[in-house]
PDB file of C-alpha atoms in Angstrom:
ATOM      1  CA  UNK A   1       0.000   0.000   0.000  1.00  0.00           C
ATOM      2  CA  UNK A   2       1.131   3.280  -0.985  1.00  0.00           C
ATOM      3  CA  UNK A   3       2.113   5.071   2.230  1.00  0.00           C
ATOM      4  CA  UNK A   4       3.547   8.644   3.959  1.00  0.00           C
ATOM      5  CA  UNK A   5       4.977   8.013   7.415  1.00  0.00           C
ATOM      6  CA  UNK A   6       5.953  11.368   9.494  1.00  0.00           C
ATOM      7  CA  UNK A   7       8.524  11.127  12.734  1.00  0.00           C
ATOM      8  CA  UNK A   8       8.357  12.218  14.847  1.00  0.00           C
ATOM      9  CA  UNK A   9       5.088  13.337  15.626  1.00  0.00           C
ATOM     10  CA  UNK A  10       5.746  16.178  17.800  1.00  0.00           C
ATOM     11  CA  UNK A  11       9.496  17.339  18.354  1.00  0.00           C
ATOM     12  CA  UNK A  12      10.331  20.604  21.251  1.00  0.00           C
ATOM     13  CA  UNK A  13      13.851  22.327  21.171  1.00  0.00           C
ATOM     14  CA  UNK A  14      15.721  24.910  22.595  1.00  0.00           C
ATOM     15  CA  UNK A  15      16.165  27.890  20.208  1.00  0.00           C
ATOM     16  CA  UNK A  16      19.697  26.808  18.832  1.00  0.00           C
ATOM     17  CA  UNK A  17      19.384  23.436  18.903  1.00  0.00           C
ATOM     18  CA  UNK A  18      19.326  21.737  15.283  1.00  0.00           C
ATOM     19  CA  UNK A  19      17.197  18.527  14.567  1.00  0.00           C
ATOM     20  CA  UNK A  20      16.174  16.499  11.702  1.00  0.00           C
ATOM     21  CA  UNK A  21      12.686  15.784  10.842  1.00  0.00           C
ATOM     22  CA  UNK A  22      11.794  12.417   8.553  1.00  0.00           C
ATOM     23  CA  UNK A  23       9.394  11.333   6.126  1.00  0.00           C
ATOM     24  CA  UNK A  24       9.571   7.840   5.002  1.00  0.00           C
ATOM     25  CA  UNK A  25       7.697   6.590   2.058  1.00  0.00           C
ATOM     26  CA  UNK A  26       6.756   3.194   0.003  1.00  0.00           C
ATOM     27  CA  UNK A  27       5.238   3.922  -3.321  1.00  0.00           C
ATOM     28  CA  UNK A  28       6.267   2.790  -6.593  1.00  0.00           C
ATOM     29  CA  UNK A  29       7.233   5.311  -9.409  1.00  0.00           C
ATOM     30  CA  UNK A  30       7.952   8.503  -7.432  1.00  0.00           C
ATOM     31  CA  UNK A  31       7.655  11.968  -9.190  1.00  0.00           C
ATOM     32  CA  UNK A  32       8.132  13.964  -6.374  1.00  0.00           C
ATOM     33  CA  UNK A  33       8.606  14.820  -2.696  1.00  0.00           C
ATOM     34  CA  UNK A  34       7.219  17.461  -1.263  1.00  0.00           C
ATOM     35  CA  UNK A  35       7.831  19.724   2.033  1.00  0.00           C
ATOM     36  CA  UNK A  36       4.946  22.377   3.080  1.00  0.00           C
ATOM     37  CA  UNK A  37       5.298  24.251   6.512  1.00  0.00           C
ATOM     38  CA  UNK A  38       1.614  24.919   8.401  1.00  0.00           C
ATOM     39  CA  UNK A  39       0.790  27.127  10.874  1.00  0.00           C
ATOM     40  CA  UNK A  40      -2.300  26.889  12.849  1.00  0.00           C
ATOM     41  CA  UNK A  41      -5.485  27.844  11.379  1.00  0.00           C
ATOM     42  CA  UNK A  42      -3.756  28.655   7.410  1.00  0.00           C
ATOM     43  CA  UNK A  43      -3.410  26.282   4.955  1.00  0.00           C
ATOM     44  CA  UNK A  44       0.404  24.426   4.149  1.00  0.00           C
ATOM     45  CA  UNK A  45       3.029  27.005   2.751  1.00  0.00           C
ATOM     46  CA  UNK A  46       5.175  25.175  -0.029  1.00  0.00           C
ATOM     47  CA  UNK A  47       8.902  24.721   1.432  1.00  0.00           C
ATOM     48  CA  UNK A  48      10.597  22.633  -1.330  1.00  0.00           C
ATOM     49  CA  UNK A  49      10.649  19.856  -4.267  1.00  0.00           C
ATOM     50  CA  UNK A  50      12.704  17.015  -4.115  1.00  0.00           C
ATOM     51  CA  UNK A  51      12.720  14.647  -7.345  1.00  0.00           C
ATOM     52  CA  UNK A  52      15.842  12.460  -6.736  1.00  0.00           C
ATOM     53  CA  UNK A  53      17.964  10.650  -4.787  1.00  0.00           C
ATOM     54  CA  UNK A  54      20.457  12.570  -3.777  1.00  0.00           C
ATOM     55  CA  UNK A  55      19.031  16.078  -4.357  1.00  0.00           C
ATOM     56  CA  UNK A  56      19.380  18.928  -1.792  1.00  0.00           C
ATOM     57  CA  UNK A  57      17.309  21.914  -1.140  1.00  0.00           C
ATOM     58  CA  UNK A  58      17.346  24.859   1.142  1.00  0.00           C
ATOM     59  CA  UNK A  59      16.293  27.640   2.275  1.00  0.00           C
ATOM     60  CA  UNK A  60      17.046  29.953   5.072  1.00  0.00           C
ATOM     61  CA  UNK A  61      17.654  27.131   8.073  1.00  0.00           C
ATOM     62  CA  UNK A  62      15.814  24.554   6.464  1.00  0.00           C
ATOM     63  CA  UNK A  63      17.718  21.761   4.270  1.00  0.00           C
ATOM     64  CA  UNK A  64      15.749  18.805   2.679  1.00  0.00           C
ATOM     65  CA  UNK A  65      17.220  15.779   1.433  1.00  0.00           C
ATOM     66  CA  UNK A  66      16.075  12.806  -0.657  1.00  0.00           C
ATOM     67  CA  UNK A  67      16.794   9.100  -0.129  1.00  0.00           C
ATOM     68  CA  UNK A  68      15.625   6.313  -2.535  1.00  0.00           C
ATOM     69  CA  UNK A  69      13.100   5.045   0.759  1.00  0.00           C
ATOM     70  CA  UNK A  70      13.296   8.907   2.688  1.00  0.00           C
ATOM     71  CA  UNK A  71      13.731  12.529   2.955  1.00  0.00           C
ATOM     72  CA  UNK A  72      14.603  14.404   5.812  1.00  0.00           C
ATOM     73  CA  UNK A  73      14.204  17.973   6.657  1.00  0.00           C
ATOM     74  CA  UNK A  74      16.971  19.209   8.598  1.00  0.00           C
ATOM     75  CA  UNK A  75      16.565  22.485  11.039  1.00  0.00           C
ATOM     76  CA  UNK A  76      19.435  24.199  11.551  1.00  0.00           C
ATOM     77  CA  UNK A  77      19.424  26.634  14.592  1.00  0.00           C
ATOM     78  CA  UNK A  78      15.974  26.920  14.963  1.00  0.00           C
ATOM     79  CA  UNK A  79      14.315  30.011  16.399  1.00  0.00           C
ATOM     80  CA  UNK A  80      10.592  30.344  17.957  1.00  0.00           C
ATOM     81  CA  UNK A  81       9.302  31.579  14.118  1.00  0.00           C
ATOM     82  CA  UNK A  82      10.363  27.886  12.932  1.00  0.00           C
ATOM     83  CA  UNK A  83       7.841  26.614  15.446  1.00  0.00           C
ATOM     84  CA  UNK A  84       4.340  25.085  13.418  1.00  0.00           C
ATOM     85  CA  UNK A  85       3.631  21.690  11.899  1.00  0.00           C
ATOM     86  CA  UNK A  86       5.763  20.207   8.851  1.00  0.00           C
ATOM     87  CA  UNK A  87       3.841  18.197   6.156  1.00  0.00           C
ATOM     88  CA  UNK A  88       5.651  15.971   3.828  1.00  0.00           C
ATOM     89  CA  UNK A  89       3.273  15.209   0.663  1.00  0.00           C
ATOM     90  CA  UNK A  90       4.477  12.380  -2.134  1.00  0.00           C
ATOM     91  CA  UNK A  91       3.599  12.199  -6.007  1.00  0.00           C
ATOM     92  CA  UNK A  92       3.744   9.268  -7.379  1.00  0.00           C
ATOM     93  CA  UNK A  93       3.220   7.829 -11.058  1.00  0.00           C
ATOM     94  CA  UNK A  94       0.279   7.820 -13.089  1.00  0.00           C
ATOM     95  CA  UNK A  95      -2.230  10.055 -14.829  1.00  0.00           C
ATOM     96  CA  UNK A  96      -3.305  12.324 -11.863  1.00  0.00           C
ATOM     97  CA  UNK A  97      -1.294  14.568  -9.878  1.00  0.00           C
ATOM     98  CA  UNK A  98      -2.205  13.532  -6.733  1.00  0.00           C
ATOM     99  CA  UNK A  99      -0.264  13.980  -3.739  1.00  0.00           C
ATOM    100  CA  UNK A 100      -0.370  11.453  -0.686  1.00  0.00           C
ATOM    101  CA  UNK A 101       0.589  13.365   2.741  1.00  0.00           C
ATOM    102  CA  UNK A 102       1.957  12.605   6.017  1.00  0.00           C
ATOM    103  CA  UNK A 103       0.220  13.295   9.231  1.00  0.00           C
ATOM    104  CA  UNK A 104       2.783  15.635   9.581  1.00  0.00           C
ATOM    105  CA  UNK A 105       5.581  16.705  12.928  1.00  0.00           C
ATOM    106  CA  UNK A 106       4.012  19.564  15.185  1.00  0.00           C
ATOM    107  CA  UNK A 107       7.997  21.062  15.986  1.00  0.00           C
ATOM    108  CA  UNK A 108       7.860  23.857  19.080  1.00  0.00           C
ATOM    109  CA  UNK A 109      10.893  26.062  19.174  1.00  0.00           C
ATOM    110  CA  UNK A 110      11.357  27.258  23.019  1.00  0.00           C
ATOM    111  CA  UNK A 111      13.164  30.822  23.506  1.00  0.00           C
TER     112      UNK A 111
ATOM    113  CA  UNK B   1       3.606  30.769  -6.399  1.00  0.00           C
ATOM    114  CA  UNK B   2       0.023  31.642  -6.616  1.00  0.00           C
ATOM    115  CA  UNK B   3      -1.971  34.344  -4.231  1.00  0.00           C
ATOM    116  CA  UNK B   4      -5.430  31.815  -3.751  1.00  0.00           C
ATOM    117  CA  UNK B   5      -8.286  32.972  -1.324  1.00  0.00           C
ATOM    118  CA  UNK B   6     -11.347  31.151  -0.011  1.00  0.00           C
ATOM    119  CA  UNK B   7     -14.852  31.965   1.362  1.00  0.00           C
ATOM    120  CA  UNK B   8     -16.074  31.687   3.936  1.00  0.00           C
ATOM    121  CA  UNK B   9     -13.087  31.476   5.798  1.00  0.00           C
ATOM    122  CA  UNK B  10     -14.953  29.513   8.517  1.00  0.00           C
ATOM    123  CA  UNK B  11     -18.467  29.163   9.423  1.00  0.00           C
ATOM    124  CA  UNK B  12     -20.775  26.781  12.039  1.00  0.00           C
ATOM    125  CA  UNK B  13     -23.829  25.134  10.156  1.00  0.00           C
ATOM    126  CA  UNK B  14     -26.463  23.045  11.146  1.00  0.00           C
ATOM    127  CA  UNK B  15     -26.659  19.423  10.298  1.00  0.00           C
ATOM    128  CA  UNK B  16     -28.926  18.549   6.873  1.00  0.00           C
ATOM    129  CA  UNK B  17     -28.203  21.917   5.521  1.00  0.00           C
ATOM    130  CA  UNK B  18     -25.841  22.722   2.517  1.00  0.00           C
ATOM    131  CA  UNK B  19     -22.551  25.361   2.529  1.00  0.00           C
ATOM    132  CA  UNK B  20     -20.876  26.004  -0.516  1.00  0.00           C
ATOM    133  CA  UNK B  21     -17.094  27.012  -0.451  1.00  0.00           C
ATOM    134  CA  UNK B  22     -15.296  29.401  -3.102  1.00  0.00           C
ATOM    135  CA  UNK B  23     -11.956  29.492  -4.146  1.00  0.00           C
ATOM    136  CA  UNK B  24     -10.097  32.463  -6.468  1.00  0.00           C
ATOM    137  CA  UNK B  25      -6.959  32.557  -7.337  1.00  0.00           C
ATOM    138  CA  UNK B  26      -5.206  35.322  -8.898  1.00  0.00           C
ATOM    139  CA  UNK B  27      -3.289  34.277 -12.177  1.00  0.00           C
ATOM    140  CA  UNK B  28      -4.776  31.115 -14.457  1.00  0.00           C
ATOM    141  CA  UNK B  29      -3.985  27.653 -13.624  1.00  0.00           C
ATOM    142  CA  UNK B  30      -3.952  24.270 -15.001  1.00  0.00           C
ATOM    143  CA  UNK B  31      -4.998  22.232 -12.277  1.00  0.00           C
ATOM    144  CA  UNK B  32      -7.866  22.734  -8.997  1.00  0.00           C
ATOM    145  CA  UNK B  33      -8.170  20.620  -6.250  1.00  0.00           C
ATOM    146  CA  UNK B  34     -10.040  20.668  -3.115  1.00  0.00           C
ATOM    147  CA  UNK B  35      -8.895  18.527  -0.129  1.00  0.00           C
ATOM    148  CA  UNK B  36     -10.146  18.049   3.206  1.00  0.00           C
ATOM    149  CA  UNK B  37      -8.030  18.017   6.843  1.00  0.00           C
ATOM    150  CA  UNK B  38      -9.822  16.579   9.797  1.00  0.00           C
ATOM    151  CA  UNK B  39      -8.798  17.088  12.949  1.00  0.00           C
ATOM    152  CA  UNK B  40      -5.556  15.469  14.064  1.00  0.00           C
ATOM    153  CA  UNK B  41      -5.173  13.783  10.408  1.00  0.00           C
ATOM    154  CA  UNK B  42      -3.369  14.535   7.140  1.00  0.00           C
ATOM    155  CA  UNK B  43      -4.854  15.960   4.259  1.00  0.00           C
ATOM    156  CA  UNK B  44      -6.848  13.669   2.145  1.00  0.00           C
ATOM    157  CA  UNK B  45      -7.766  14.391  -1.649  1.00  0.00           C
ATOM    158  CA  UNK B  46     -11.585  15.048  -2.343  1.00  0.00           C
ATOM    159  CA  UNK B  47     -11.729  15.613  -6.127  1.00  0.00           C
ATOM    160  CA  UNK B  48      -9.589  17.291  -8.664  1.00  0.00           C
ATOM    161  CA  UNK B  49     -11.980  20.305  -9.987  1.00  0.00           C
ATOM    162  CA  UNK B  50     -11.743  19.891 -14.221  1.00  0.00           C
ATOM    163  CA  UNK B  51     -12.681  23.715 -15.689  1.00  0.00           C
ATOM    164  CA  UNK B  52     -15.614  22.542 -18.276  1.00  0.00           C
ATOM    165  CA  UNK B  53     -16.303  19.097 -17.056  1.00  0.00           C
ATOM    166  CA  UNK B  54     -17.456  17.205 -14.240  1.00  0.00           C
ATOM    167  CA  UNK B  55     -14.662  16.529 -11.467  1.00  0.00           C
ATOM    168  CA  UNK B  56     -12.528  13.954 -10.989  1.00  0.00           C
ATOM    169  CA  UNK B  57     -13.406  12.134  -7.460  1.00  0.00           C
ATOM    170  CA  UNK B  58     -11.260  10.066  -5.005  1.00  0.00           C
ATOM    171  CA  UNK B  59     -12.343   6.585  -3.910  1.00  0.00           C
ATOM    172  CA  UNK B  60     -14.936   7.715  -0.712  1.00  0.00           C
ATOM    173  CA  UNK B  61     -16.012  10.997  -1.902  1.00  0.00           C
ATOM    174  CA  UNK B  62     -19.289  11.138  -4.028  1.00  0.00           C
ATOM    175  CA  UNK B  63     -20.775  14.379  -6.620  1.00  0.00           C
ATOM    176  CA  UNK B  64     -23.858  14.189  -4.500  1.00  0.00           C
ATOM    177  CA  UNK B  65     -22.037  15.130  -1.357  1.00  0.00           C
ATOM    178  CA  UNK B  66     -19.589  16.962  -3.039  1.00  0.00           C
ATOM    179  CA  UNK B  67     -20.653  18.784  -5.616  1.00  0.00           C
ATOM    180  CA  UNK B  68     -17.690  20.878  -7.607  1.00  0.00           C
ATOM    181  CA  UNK B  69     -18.329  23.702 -10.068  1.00  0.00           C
ATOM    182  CA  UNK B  70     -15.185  25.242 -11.769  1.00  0.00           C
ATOM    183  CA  UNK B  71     -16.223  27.742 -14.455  1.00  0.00           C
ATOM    184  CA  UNK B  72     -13.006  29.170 -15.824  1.00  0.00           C
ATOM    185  CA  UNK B  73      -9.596  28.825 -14.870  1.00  0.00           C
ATOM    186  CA  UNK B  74      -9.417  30.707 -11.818  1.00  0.00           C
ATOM    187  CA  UNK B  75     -12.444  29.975  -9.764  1.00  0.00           C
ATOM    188  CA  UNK B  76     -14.085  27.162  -7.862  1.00  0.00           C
ATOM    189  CA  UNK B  77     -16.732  26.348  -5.801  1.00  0.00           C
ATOM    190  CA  UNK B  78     -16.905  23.033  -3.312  1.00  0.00           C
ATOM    191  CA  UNK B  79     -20.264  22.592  -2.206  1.00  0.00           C
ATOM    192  CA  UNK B  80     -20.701  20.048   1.369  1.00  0.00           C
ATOM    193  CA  UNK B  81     -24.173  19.222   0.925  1.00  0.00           C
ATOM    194  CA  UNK B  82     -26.479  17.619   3.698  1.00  0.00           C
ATOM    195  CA  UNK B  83     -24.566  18.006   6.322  1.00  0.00           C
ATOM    196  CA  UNK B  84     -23.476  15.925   9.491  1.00  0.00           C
ATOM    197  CA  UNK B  85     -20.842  16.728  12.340  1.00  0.00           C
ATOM    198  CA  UNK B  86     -18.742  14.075  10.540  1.00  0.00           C
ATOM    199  CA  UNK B  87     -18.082  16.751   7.708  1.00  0.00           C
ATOM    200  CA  UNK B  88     -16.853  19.200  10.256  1.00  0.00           C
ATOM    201  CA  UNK B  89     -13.210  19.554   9.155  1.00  0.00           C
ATOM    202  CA  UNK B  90     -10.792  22.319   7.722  1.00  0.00           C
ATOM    203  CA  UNK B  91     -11.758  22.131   3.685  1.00  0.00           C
ATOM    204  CA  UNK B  92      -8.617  23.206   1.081  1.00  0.00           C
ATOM    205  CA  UNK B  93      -8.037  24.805  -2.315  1.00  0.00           C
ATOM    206  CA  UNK B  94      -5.008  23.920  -3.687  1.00  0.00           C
ATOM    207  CA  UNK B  95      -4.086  24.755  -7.570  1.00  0.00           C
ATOM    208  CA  UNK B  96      -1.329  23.602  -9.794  1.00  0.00           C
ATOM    209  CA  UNK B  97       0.164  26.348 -11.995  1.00  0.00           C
ATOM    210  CA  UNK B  98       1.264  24.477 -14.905  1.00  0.00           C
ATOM    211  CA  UNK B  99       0.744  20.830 -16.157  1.00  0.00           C
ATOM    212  CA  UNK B 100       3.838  19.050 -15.541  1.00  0.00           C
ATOM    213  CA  UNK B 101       4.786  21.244 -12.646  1.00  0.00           C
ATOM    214  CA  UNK B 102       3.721  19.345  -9.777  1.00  0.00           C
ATOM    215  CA  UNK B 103       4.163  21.932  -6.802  1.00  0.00           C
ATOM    216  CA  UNK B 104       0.679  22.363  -5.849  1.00  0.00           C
ATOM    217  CA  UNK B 105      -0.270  25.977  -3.472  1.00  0.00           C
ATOM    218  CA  UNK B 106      -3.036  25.959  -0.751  1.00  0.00           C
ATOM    219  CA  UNK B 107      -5.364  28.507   0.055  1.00  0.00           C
ATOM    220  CA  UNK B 108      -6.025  29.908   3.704  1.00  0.00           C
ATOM    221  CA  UNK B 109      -8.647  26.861   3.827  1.00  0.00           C
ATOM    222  CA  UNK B 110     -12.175  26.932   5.050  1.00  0.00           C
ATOM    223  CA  UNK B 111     -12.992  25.696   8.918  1.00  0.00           C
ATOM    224  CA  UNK B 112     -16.524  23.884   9.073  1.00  0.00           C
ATOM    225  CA  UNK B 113     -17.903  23.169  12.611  1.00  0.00           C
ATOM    226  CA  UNK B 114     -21.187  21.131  11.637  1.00  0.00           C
ATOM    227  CA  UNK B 115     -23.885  21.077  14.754  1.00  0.00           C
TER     228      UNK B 115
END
């Protein structure tokens, strides 16, 4: 079965202290990974594409990487603005562009 | 990216009644779809919203519940028809600017509280 795992589900730091968030994934024919950032009550803000192994993307202190089986989202001294939850979404082959998403990691940045 | 906006932005019905859901974005676009979040859960798929034919529906979601209108290429409408507290749940617009570009952008998203 085609399937978006998020971990973990809820992850607190200390402003400063780095992490690394993961998405794992088992679906056949991937087209792309994607990362959205949601804050509560607004829909998911796009973050990056990943279409490859290998591939790296980033953005301010945000980095996503790509695995043949994973991506990870790595946060990089984090500050209390990084705090909301982090959806990972998959496309997969076929006609239709739909995405499959993760239940997502609710991250809390203490000052 | 794409600037998309939805009305209402939330709104408390009564069960067995209907609320219909717009969604405008500001630039033409290939692709419209409409998902749903419920609490505590990811975001599943309702229907991809075809501009000048009937929309394309996920395995669980039916027209009759969910009827889907999209006129042109900016604007749609998701309609939750005869409703229960079961639909209450935070209802998304999300378009793809190109075909073949994959990224898809959400709207703000709609909050439903069904009593």
């Amino acid at each position: 079965e085609d399937q978006v795992t998020q971990s973990p589900e809820a992850l607190r730091l200390q402003e400063g202290e780095s992490s690394s968030l993961n998405c794992s994934y088992t679906v056949s024919g991937l087209r792309g990974l994607f990362w959205y950032r949601q804050d509560p009550g607004k829909g998911p803000e796009f973050l990056f594409t990943l279409y490859s192994a290998g591939e790296e993307k980033e953005k301010e202190r945000l980095k996503a990487t790509l695995t043949k089986k994973e991506s990870f989202l790595h946060i990089t001294a984090p500050k209390p603005e990084d705090s909301a939850t982090y959806l990972c979404a998959v496309h997969y082959g076929g006609a239709t562009n739909k995405l499959i998403f993760g239940t997502g990691t609710l991250l809390a940045v203490q000052p | 990216s794409a600037v998309i906006s939805q009305k209402p932005s939330r709104d408390i019905c009564q069960r067995g009644t209907s609320l219909t859901i717009q969604c405008q974005v500001d630039s033409q676009v290939t692709m419209m779809f409409w998902y749903r979040q419920q609490p505590g859960q990811s975001l599943t798929l309702i229907a991809t919203a075809n501009q000048g034919s009937e929309a394309t529906y996920e395995s669980g979601f039916v027209i009759d519940k969910f009827p889907i209108s999209r006129p042109n290429l900016t604007f749609s409408t998701l309609t939750v028809s005869n409703m229960s507290p079961e639909d209450s749940s935070i209802y998304l617009c999300s378009v793809e600017k190109n075909r073949g570009e994959e990224t898809q952008y959400f709207g703000p998203g709609t909050r439903l509280l069904v009593l």
